[in-house]
């Protein structure tokens, strides 16, 4: 019996939770065990490392195709389909990988569905929450479609007044501006520039994550109005 669709694997979590490493491990396994032909994509706006590579902090890397922007801070999902379907059918890859999936525009779900139902396996990696603690729409839209979701954690790097590092499991991403938590109204996407320490990112546990200026939810406002 022929399968109706290929699997989708998602590696998600905060900063420094080894998402890209798990992605690269998955690619190596599929290449070595299954002899898969693989094509890798990354957002062109992620210029922290080589533009034509997906790279993790422990040194692993894979050649990648940079995806141009559809908007200022979103990558053009449809570019991936155009790139795949310009190839002859017998030259199309068995597996598509997309790193930093949180940067892709709202079309990403339909793009990935198209690939899956054309029997092209997809694996993605990315942040599941923004520095505000809110889900990225691109990730949220894919979770119900995924065959496998691996939610990763890091270690909280918050230091107390005695410079002792917390070390608890970290599920949140903390953006810091000059060492202080970025306010809620900061831009959603700011790529870290390793040559400039003004804006940095850390993994934090829920106890040590903080985002100044978070507004009350609509439900909380409604509740206060009727019960406050």
PDB file of C-alpha atoms in Angstrom:
ATOM      1  CA  UNK A   1       0.000   0.000   0.000  1.00  0.00           C
ATOM      2  CA  UNK A   2       1.402   3.408  -0.987  1.00  0.00           C
ATOM      3  CA  UNK A   3       1.458   6.017   1.773  1.00  0.00           C
ATOM      4  CA  UNK A   4      -0.766   9.019   1.195  1.00  0.00           C
ATOM      5  CA  UNK A   5       1.688  11.551   2.582  1.00  0.00           C
ATOM      6  CA  UNK A   6       5.250  11.787   3.811  1.00  0.00           C
ATOM      7  CA  UNK A   7       6.112  12.550   7.457  1.00  0.00           C
ATOM      8  CA  UNK A   8       6.768  15.969   8.966  1.00  0.00           C
ATOM      9  CA  UNK A   9       9.218  16.215  11.880  1.00  0.00           C
ATOM     10  CA  UNK A  10       9.489  19.376  14.008  1.00  0.00           C
ATOM     11  CA  UNK A  11      12.339  20.191  16.388  1.00  0.00           C
ATOM     12  CA  UNK A  12      11.279  23.166  18.508  1.00  0.00           C
ATOM     13  CA  UNK A  13      12.442  24.922  21.649  1.00  0.00           C
ATOM     14  CA  UNK A  14      14.135  28.048  23.016  1.00  0.00           C
ATOM     15  CA  UNK A  15      17.556  29.450  22.179  1.00  0.00           C
ATOM     16  CA  UNK A  16      20.502  27.082  22.686  1.00  0.00           C
ATOM     17  CA  UNK A  17      18.355  23.938  22.932  1.00  0.00           C
ATOM     18  CA  UNK A  18      20.198  22.069  20.133  1.00  0.00           C
ATOM     19  CA  UNK A  19      17.378  22.369  17.588  1.00  0.00           C
ATOM     20  CA  UNK A  20      19.724  22.761  14.628  1.00  0.00           C
ATOM     21  CA  UNK A  21      21.952  19.954  15.867  1.00  0.00           C
ATOM     22  CA  UNK A  22      18.951  17.607  16.003  1.00  0.00           C
ATOM     23  CA  UNK A  23      17.986  18.744  12.508  1.00  0.00           C
ATOM     24  CA  UNK A  24      21.484  17.996  11.187  1.00  0.00           C
ATOM     25  CA  UNK A  25      21.555  14.619  12.962  1.00  0.00           C
ATOM     26  CA  UNK A  26      18.244  13.755  11.313  1.00  0.00           C
ATOM     27  CA  UNK A  27      19.631  14.673   7.897  1.00  0.00           C
ATOM     28  CA  UNK A  28      22.766  12.596   8.416  1.00  0.00           C
ATOM     29  CA  UNK A  29      20.696   9.586   9.464  1.00  0.00           C
ATOM     30  CA  UNK A  30      18.461   9.855   6.385  1.00  0.00           C
ATOM     31  CA  UNK A  31      21.444  10.313   4.075  1.00  0.00           C
ATOM     32  CA  UNK A  32      23.502   7.461   5.533  1.00  0.00           C
ATOM     33  CA  UNK A  33      20.775   4.904   6.299  1.00  0.00           C
ATOM     34  CA  UNK A  34      18.262   5.631   3.548  1.00  0.00           C
ATOM     35  CA  UNK A  35      20.472   7.200   0.858  1.00  0.00           C
ATOM     36  CA  UNK A  36      18.094  10.143   0.676  1.00  0.00           C
ATOM     37  CA  UNK A  37      18.636  13.067  -1.656  1.00  0.00           C
ATOM     38  CA  UNK A  38      18.298  16.114   0.631  1.00  0.00           C
ATOM     39  CA  UNK A  39      17.697  19.807   0.024  1.00  0.00           C
ATOM     40  CA  UNK A  40      18.081  22.325   2.863  1.00  0.00           C
ATOM     41  CA  UNK A  41      16.654  25.851   3.167  1.00  0.00           C
ATOM     42  CA  UNK A  42      17.244  28.722   5.579  1.00  0.00           C
ATOM     43  CA  UNK A  43      16.021  32.331   5.804  1.00  0.00           C
ATOM     44  CA  UNK A  44      18.286  34.794   4.007  1.00  0.00           C
ATOM     45  CA  UNK A  45      17.685  37.244   6.863  1.00  0.00           C
ATOM     46  CA  UNK A  46      19.549  34.892   9.240  1.00  0.00           C
ATOM     47  CA  UNK A  47      23.074  36.108   8.508  1.00  0.00           C
ATOM     48  CA  UNK A  48      24.768  35.065  11.760  1.00  0.00           C
ATOM     49  CA  UNK A  49      26.845  32.459   9.931  1.00  0.00           C
ATOM     50  CA  UNK A  50      27.573  31.691   6.291  1.00  0.00           C
ATOM     51  CA  UNK A  51      24.517  32.589   4.208  1.00  0.00           C
ATOM     52  CA  UNK A  52      24.779  29.288   2.308  1.00  0.00           C
ATOM     53  CA  UNK A  53      25.078  27.041   5.353  1.00  0.00           C
ATOM     54  CA  UNK A  54      22.956  25.810   8.214  1.00  0.00           C
ATOM     55  CA  UNK A  55      25.323  25.659  11.158  1.00  0.00           C
ATOM     56  CA  UNK A  56      25.014  24.674  14.809  1.00  0.00           C
ATOM     57  CA  UNK A  57      27.155  25.920  17.646  1.00  0.00           C
ATOM     58  CA  UNK A  58      29.077  22.652  18.063  1.00  0.00           C
ATOM     59  CA  UNK A  59      30.441  22.979  14.532  1.00  0.00           C
ATOM     60  CA  UNK A  60      28.103  20.798  12.459  1.00  0.00           C
ATOM     61  CA  UNK A  61      26.915  22.297   9.185  1.00  0.00           C
ATOM     62  CA  UNK A  62      25.077  21.547   5.936  1.00  0.00           C
ATOM     63  CA  UNK A  63      24.956  23.406   2.638  1.00  0.00           C
ATOM     64  CA  UNK A  64      21.700  25.371   2.398  1.00  0.00           C
ATOM     65  CA  UNK A  65      19.734  27.545  -0.013  1.00  0.00           C
ATOM     66  CA  UNK A  66      18.910  31.002   1.407  1.00  0.00           C
ATOM     67  CA  UNK A  67      15.252  31.947   1.042  1.00  0.00           C
ATOM     68  CA  UNK A  68      14.583  35.628   0.214  1.00  0.00           C
ATOM     69  CA  UNK A  69      12.127  37.748   2.148  1.00  0.00           C
ATOM     70  CA  UNK A  70       8.484  38.196   1.236  1.00  0.00           C
ATOM     71  CA  UNK A  71       8.240  40.975   3.833  1.00  0.00           C
ATOM     72  CA  UNK A  72      10.786  42.834   5.928  1.00  0.00           C
ATOM     73  CA  UNK A  73      11.098  40.133   8.593  1.00  0.00           C
ATOM     74  CA  UNK A  74       9.502  37.087   6.946  1.00  0.00           C
ATOM     75  CA  UNK A  75      10.869  34.599   4.439  1.00  0.00           C
ATOM     76  CA  UNK A  76       9.047  33.749   1.215  1.00  0.00           C
ATOM     77  CA  UNK A  77       7.659  30.227   1.728  1.00  0.00           C
ATOM     78  CA  UNK A  78       6.492  29.885  -1.877  1.00  0.00           C
ATOM     79  CA  UNK A  79      10.126  30.258  -3.001  1.00  0.00           C
ATOM     80  CA  UNK A  80      10.688  26.704  -1.736  1.00  0.00           C
ATOM     81  CA  UNK A  81       7.936  25.274  -3.930  1.00  0.00           C
ATOM     82  CA  UNK A  82       9.191  27.148  -6.973  1.00  0.00           C
ATOM     83  CA  UNK A  83      12.710  25.886  -6.330  1.00  0.00           C
ATOM     84  CA  UNK A  84      11.578  22.263  -5.944  1.00  0.00           C
ATOM     85  CA  UNK A  85       9.141  22.133  -8.839  1.00  0.00           C
ATOM     86  CA  UNK A  86      11.509  23.642 -11.350  1.00  0.00           C
ATOM     87  CA  UNK A  87      13.388  20.344 -11.063  1.00  0.00           C
ATOM     88  CA  UNK A  88      12.442  17.321 -13.206  1.00  0.00           C
ATOM     89  CA  UNK A  89      10.286  14.921 -11.179  1.00  0.00           C
ATOM     90  CA  UNK A  90      13.012  12.269 -11.073  1.00  0.00           C
ATOM     91  CA  UNK A  91      15.481  14.841  -9.700  1.00  0.00           C
ATOM     92  CA  UNK A  92      13.383  16.084  -6.795  1.00  0.00           C
ATOM     93  CA  UNK A  93      14.690  15.395  -3.296  1.00  0.00           C
ATOM     94  CA  UNK A  94      13.345  12.767  -0.902  1.00  0.00           C
ATOM     95  CA  UNK A  95      13.699  15.129   2.030  1.00  0.00           C
ATOM     96  CA  UNK A  96      13.368  18.893   2.525  1.00  0.00           C
ATOM     97  CA  UNK A  97      14.822  20.538   5.637  1.00  0.00           C
ATOM     98  CA  UNK A  98      14.009  24.073   6.802  1.00  0.00           C
ATOM     99  CA  UNK A  99      15.925  25.751   9.612  1.00  0.00           C
ATOM    100  CA  UNK A 100      14.700  28.783  11.599  1.00  0.00           C
ATOM    101  CA  UNK A 101      11.145  27.998  10.542  1.00  0.00           C
ATOM    102  CA  UNK A 102       9.779  30.781  12.771  1.00  0.00           C
ATOM    103  CA  UNK A 103      10.919  33.362  10.210  1.00  0.00           C
ATOM    104  CA  UNK A 104       8.707  32.050   7.387  1.00  0.00           C
ATOM    105  CA  UNK A 105       5.496  33.739   6.265  1.00  0.00           C
ATOM    106  CA  UNK A 106       1.917  32.514   6.656  1.00  0.00           C
ATOM    107  CA  UNK A 107       2.098  30.359   3.500  1.00  0.00           C
ATOM    108  CA  UNK A 108       4.515  27.893   5.081  1.00  0.00           C
ATOM    109  CA  UNK A 109       1.813  25.425   6.179  1.00  0.00           C
ATOM    110  CA  UNK A 110       0.328  25.101   2.680  1.00  0.00           C
ATOM    111  CA  UNK A 111       3.804  24.852   1.158  1.00  0.00           C
ATOM    112  CA  UNK A 112       4.729  22.004   3.491  1.00  0.00           C
ATOM    113  CA  UNK A 113       1.376  20.257   2.985  1.00  0.00           C
ATOM    114  CA  UNK A 114       1.966  20.333  -0.771  1.00  0.00           C
ATOM    115  CA  UNK A 115       5.379  18.721  -0.329  1.00  0.00           C
ATOM    116  CA  UNK A 116       4.092  16.065   2.076  1.00  0.00           C
ATOM    117  CA  UNK A 117       1.256  15.012  -0.219  1.00  0.00           C
ATOM    118  CA  UNK A 118       3.772  14.798  -3.042  1.00  0.00           C
ATOM    119  CA  UNK A 119       5.631  12.237  -0.891  1.00  0.00           C
ATOM    120  CA  UNK A 120       8.523  14.561  -0.005  1.00  0.00           C
ATOM    121  CA  UNK A 121       9.480  14.236   3.657  1.00  0.00           C
ATOM    122  CA  UNK A 122       9.957  17.487   5.573  1.00  0.00           C
ATOM    123  CA  UNK A 123      11.895  18.277   8.745  1.00  0.00           C
ATOM    124  CA  UNK A 124      11.939  21.724  10.344  1.00  0.00           C
ATOM    125  CA  UNK A 125      13.629  23.369  13.313  1.00  0.00           C
ATOM    126  CA  UNK A 126      12.959  26.652  15.044  1.00  0.00           C
ATOM    127  CA  UNK A 127      11.945  28.672  18.055  1.00  0.00           C
ATOM    128  CA  UNK A 128       8.490  27.796  19.336  1.00  0.00           C
ATOM    129  CA  UNK A 129       8.089  31.115  21.195  1.00  0.00           C
ATOM    130  CA  UNK A 130       9.218  34.674  20.631  1.00  0.00           C
ATOM    131  CA  UNK A 131      11.062  36.740  23.236  1.00  0.00           C
ATOM    132  CA  UNK A 132       7.561  37.845  24.329  1.00  0.00           C
ATOM    133  CA  UNK A 133       6.736  34.269  25.306  1.00  0.00           C
ATOM    134  CA  UNK A 134       4.150  34.025  22.522  1.00  0.00           C
ATOM    135  CA  UNK A 135       3.968  31.242  19.918  1.00  0.00           C
ATOM    136  CA  UNK A 136       5.347  31.942  16.459  1.00  0.00           C
ATOM    137  CA  UNK A 137       2.458  31.608  14.002  1.00  0.00           C
ATOM    138  CA  UNK A 138       4.467  29.512  11.526  1.00  0.00           C
ATOM    139  CA  UNK A 139       5.368  26.913  14.169  1.00  0.00           C
ATOM    140  CA  UNK A 140       1.893  26.889  15.699  1.00  0.00           C
ATOM    141  CA  UNK A 141       0.297  26.197  12.312  1.00  0.00           C
ATOM    142  CA  UNK A 142       2.527  23.176  11.704  1.00  0.00           C
ATOM    143  CA  UNK A 143       2.164  21.304  14.992  1.00  0.00           C
ATOM    144  CA  UNK A 144      -1.191  19.757  14.090  1.00  0.00           C
ATOM    145  CA  UNK A 145       0.256  18.621  10.766  1.00  0.00           C
ATOM    146  CA  UNK A 146       3.401  17.063  12.244  1.00  0.00           C
ATOM    147  CA  UNK A 147       4.051  13.341  12.495  1.00  0.00           C
ATOM    148  CA  UNK A 148       6.679  13.920  15.191  1.00  0.00           C
ATOM    149  CA  UNK A 149       7.239  16.947  17.434  1.00  0.00           C
ATOM    150  CA  UNK A 150      10.352  17.004  19.604  1.00  0.00           C
ATOM    151  CA  UNK A 151      10.239  19.863  22.105  1.00  0.00           C
ATOM    152  CA  UNK A 152      13.734  20.575  23.372  1.00  0.00           C
ATOM    153  CA  UNK A 153      14.942  22.478  26.422  1.00  0.00           C
ATOM    154  CA  UNK A 154      18.159  24.314  27.210  1.00  0.00           C
ATOM    155  CA  UNK A 155      19.724  25.279  30.549  1.00  0.00           C
ATOM    156  CA  UNK A 156      18.753  28.562  32.167  1.00  0.00           C
ATOM    157  CA  UNK A 157      21.734  30.914  32.098  1.00  0.00           C
ATOM    158  CA  UNK A 158      20.296  33.507  34.500  1.00  0.00           C
ATOM    159  CA  UNK A 159      22.877  34.612  37.075  1.00  0.00           C
ATOM    160  CA  UNK A 160      21.850  35.820  40.515  1.00  0.00           C
ATOM    161  CA  UNK A 161      23.540  38.557  42.556  1.00  0.00           C
ATOM    162  CA  UNK A 162      26.312  36.126  43.484  1.00  0.00           C
ATOM    163  CA  UNK A 163      26.928  35.271  39.794  1.00  0.00           C
ATOM    164  CA  UNK A 164      25.566  31.776  40.329  1.00  0.00           C
ATOM    165  CA  UNK A 165      23.964  30.337  37.178  1.00  0.00           C
ATOM    166  CA  UNK A 166      20.440  28.929  37.596  1.00  0.00           C
ATOM    167  CA  UNK A 167      20.891  25.855  35.364  1.00  0.00           C
ATOM    168  CA  UNK A 168      17.223  24.767  35.507  1.00  0.00           C
ATOM    169  CA  UNK A 169      15.540  23.451  32.336  1.00  0.00           C
ATOM    170  CA  UNK A 170      14.905  26.475  30.116  1.00  0.00           C
ATOM    171  CA  UNK A 171      11.819  26.710  27.922  1.00  0.00           C
ATOM    172  CA  UNK A 172      11.874  30.452  27.181  1.00  0.00           C
ATOM    173  CA  UNK A 173      13.992  32.789  25.063  1.00  0.00           C
ATOM    174  CA  UNK A 174      15.120  36.007  26.765  1.00  0.00           C
ATOM    175  CA  UNK A 175      16.127  38.982  24.634  1.00  0.00           C
ATOM    176  CA  UNK A 176      18.434  41.409  26.415  1.00  0.00           C
ATOM    177  CA  UNK A 177      19.259  44.974  25.403  1.00  0.00           C
ATOM    178  CA  UNK A 178      22.392  46.173  27.158  1.00  0.00           C
ATOM    179  CA  UNK A 179      21.885  43.334  29.627  1.00  0.00           C
ATOM    180  CA  UNK A 180      18.261  44.217  30.457  1.00  0.00           C
ATOM    181  CA  UNK A 181      15.093  42.393  29.328  1.00  0.00           C
ATOM    182  CA  UNK A 182      13.718  43.784  26.069  1.00  0.00           C
ATOM    183  CA  UNK A 183      10.262  45.368  26.445  1.00  0.00           C
ATOM    184  CA  UNK A 184       7.179  43.793  24.918  1.00  0.00           C
ATOM    185  CA  UNK A 185       6.878  46.466  22.212  1.00  0.00           C
ATOM    186  CA  UNK A 186      10.321  45.711  20.754  1.00  0.00           C
ATOM    187  CA  UNK A 187      10.374  44.354  17.167  1.00  0.00           C
ATOM    188  CA  UNK A 188       9.468  40.681  16.893  1.00  0.00           C
ATOM    189  CA  UNK A 189      12.538  39.786  14.814  1.00  0.00           C
ATOM    190  CA  UNK A 190      15.998  41.075  15.671  1.00  0.00           C
ATOM    191  CA  UNK A 191      18.890  38.934  14.452  1.00  0.00           C
ATOM    192  CA  UNK A 192      21.740  38.781  16.939  1.00  0.00           C
ATOM    193  CA  UNK A 193      24.936  40.397  15.707  1.00  0.00           C
ATOM    194  CA  UNK A 194      27.839  38.551  17.333  1.00  0.00           C
ATOM    195  CA  UNK A 195      30.116  41.546  16.739  1.00  0.00           C
ATOM    196  CA  UNK A 196      27.822  43.799  18.789  1.00  0.00           C
ATOM    197  CA  UNK A 197      26.944  42.802  22.355  1.00  0.00           C
ATOM    198  CA  UNK A 198      24.125  45.357  22.745  1.00  0.00           C
ATOM    199  CA  UNK A 199      21.419  42.822  21.860  1.00  0.00           C
ATOM    200  CA  UNK A 200      21.891  39.286  23.148  1.00  0.00           C
ATOM    201  CA  UNK A 201      19.721  36.234  23.706  1.00  0.00           C
ATOM    202  CA  UNK A 202      19.671  33.708  26.532  1.00  0.00           C
ATOM    203  CA  UNK A 203      17.703  30.607  27.401  1.00  0.00           C
ATOM    204  CA  UNK A 204      15.695  31.077  30.590  1.00  0.00           C
ATOM    205  CA  UNK A 205      13.463  28.998  32.815  1.00  0.00           C
ATOM    206  CA  UNK A 206       9.948  30.304  33.464  1.00  0.00           C
ATOM    207  CA  UNK A 207      10.990  31.675  36.870  1.00  0.00           C
ATOM    208  CA  UNK A 208      13.783  33.843  35.427  1.00  0.00           C
ATOM    209  CA  UNK A 209      12.236  34.900  32.124  1.00  0.00           C
ATOM    210  CA  UNK A 210      10.818  38.435  32.097  1.00  0.00           C
ATOM    211  CA  UNK A 211       9.314  40.694  29.446  1.00  0.00           C
ATOM    212  CA  UNK A 212       8.362  44.189  30.655  1.00  0.00           C
ATOM    213  CA  UNK A 213       5.082  45.632  29.441  1.00  0.00           C
ATOM    214  CA  UNK A 214       3.124  42.460  28.661  1.00  0.00           C
ATOM    215  CA  UNK A 215      -0.486  43.611  28.207  1.00  0.00           C
ATOM    216  CA  UNK A 216      -3.437  41.947  29.881  1.00  0.00           C
ATOM    217  CA  UNK A 217      -5.138  39.390  27.666  1.00  0.00           C
ATOM    218  CA  UNK A 218      -8.610  40.138  26.321  1.00  0.00           C
ATOM    219  CA  UNK A 219     -10.015  37.397  28.541  1.00  0.00           C
ATOM    220  CA  UNK A 220      -8.336  38.842  31.640  1.00  0.00           C
ATOM    221  CA  UNK A 221      -9.672  42.302  30.830  1.00  0.00           C
ATOM    222  CA  UNK A 222     -13.158  40.872  30.332  1.00  0.00           C
ATOM    223  CA  UNK A 223     -12.908  38.893  33.551  1.00  0.00           C
ATOM    224  CA  UNK A 224     -11.804  41.965  35.500  1.00  0.00           C
ATOM    225  CA  UNK A 225     -14.654  43.990  34.055  1.00  0.00           C
ATOM    226  CA  UNK A 226     -17.284  41.444  35.112  1.00  0.00           C
ATOM    227  CA  UNK A 227     -15.735  40.120  38.314  1.00  0.00           C
ATOM    228  CA  UNK A 228     -13.323  42.823  39.483  1.00  0.00           C
TER     229      UNK A 228
END
